CSV table of C-alpha atoms in Angstrom, one decimal:
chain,number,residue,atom,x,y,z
Y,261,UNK,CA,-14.2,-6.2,2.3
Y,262,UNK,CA,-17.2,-6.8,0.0
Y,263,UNK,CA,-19.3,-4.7,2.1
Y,264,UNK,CA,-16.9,-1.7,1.6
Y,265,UNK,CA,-16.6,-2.2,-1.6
Y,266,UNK,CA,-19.8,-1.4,-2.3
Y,267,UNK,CA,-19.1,2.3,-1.1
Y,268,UNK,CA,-15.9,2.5,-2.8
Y,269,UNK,CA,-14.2,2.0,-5.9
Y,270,UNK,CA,-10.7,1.3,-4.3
Y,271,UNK,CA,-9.5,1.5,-0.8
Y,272,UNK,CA,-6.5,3.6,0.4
Y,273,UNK,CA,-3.9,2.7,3.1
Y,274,UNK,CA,0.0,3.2,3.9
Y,275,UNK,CA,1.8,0.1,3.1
Y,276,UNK,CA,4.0,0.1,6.3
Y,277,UNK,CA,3.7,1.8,9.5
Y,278,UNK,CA,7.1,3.2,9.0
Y,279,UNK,CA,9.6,3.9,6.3
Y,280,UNK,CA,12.0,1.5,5.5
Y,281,UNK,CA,13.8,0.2,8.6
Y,282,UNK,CA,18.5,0.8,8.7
Y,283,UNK,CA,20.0,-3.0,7.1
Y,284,UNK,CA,19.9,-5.1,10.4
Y,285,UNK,CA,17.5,-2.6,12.9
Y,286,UNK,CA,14.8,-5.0,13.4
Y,287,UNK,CA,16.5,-8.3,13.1
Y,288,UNK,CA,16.3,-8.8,16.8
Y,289,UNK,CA,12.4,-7.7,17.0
Y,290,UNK,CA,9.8,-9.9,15.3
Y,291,UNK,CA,7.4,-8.1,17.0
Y,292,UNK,CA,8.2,-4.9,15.2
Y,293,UNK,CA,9.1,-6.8,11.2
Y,294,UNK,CA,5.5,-8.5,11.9
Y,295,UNK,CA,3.9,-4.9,12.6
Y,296,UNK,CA,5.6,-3.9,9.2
Y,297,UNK,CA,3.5,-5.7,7.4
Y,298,UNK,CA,0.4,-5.3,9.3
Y,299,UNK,CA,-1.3,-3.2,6.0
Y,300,UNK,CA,-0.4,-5.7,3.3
Y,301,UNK,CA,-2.3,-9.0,5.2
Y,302,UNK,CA,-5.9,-8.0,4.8
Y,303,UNK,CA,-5.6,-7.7,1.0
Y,304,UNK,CA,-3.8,-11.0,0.8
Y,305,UNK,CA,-5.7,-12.9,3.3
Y,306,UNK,CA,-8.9,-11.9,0.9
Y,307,UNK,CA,-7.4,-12.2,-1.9
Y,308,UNK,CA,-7.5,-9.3,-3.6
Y,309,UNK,CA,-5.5,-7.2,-5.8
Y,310,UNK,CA,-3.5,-4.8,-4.5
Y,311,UNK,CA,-0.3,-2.2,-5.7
Y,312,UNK,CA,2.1,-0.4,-3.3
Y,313,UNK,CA,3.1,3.1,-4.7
Y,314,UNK,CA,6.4,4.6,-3.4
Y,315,UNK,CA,5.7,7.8,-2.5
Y,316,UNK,CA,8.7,10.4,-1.7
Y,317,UNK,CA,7.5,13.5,1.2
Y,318,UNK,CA,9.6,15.9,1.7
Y,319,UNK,CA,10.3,15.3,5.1
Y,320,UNK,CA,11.8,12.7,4.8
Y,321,UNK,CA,15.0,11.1,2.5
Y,322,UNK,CA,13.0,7.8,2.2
Y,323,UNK,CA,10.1,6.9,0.1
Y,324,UNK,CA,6.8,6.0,2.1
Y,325,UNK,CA,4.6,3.5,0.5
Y,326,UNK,CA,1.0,3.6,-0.9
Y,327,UNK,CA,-0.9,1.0,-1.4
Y,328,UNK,CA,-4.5,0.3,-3.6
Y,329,UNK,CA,-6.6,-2.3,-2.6
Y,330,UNK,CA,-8.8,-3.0,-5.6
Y,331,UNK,CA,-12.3,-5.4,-5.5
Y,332,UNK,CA,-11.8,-8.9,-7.0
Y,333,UNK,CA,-10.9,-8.7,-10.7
Y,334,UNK,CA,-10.6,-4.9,-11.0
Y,335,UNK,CA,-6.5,-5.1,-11.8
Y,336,UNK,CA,-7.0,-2.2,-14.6
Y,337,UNK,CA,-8.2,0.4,-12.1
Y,338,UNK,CA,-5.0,-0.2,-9.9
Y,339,UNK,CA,-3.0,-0.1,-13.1
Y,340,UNK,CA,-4.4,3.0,-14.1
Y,341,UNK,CA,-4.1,4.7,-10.5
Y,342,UNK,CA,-0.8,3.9,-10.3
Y,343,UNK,CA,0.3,5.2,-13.6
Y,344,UNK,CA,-1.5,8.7,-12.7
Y,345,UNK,CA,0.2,8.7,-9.6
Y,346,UNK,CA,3.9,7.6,-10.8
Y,347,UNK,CA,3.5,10.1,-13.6
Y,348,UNK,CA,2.1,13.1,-11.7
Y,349,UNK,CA,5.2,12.3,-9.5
Y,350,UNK,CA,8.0,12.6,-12.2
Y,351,UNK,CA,7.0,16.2,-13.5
């Protein structure tokens, strides 16, 4: 991750794979909860901060999430992305 980071100030990526699985959908399927969180495990196994945006298309009645992955000790620039983003998304 260092190595990209030197290219990038933050890195993007969805949160999930999918939007939010139906109560019950994937309780029979570890397979498939274990793939949902397939996005999130880099940024924790590195330990780095990170902030999932929900994002709402049009296409679809559920949010999708967006997550920031920020370089060690850069919290402020995922605070401040996610502010522009939330706010852009309320007007």
């Amino acid at each position: 991750m260092k190595k990209h980071f030197k290219k990038v100030d933050l890195i993007l990526s969805p949160t999930a794979p999918t939007v939010a699985y139906k109560i019950g959908e994937t309780v029979n399927d570890p397979l498939q909860m274990y793939l949902g969180d397939i996005f999130t495990v880099p940024a924790n196994l590195a330990g780095l901060p990170a902030v999932s945006i929900p994002i709402n298309f049009k296409h679809s009645d559920l949010p999708v999430g967006l997550q920031f992955t920020a370089p060690h000790f850069q919290e402020k620039s995922l605070f401040e992305i996610a502010d522009q983003i939330t706010n852009q998304s309320l007007h």
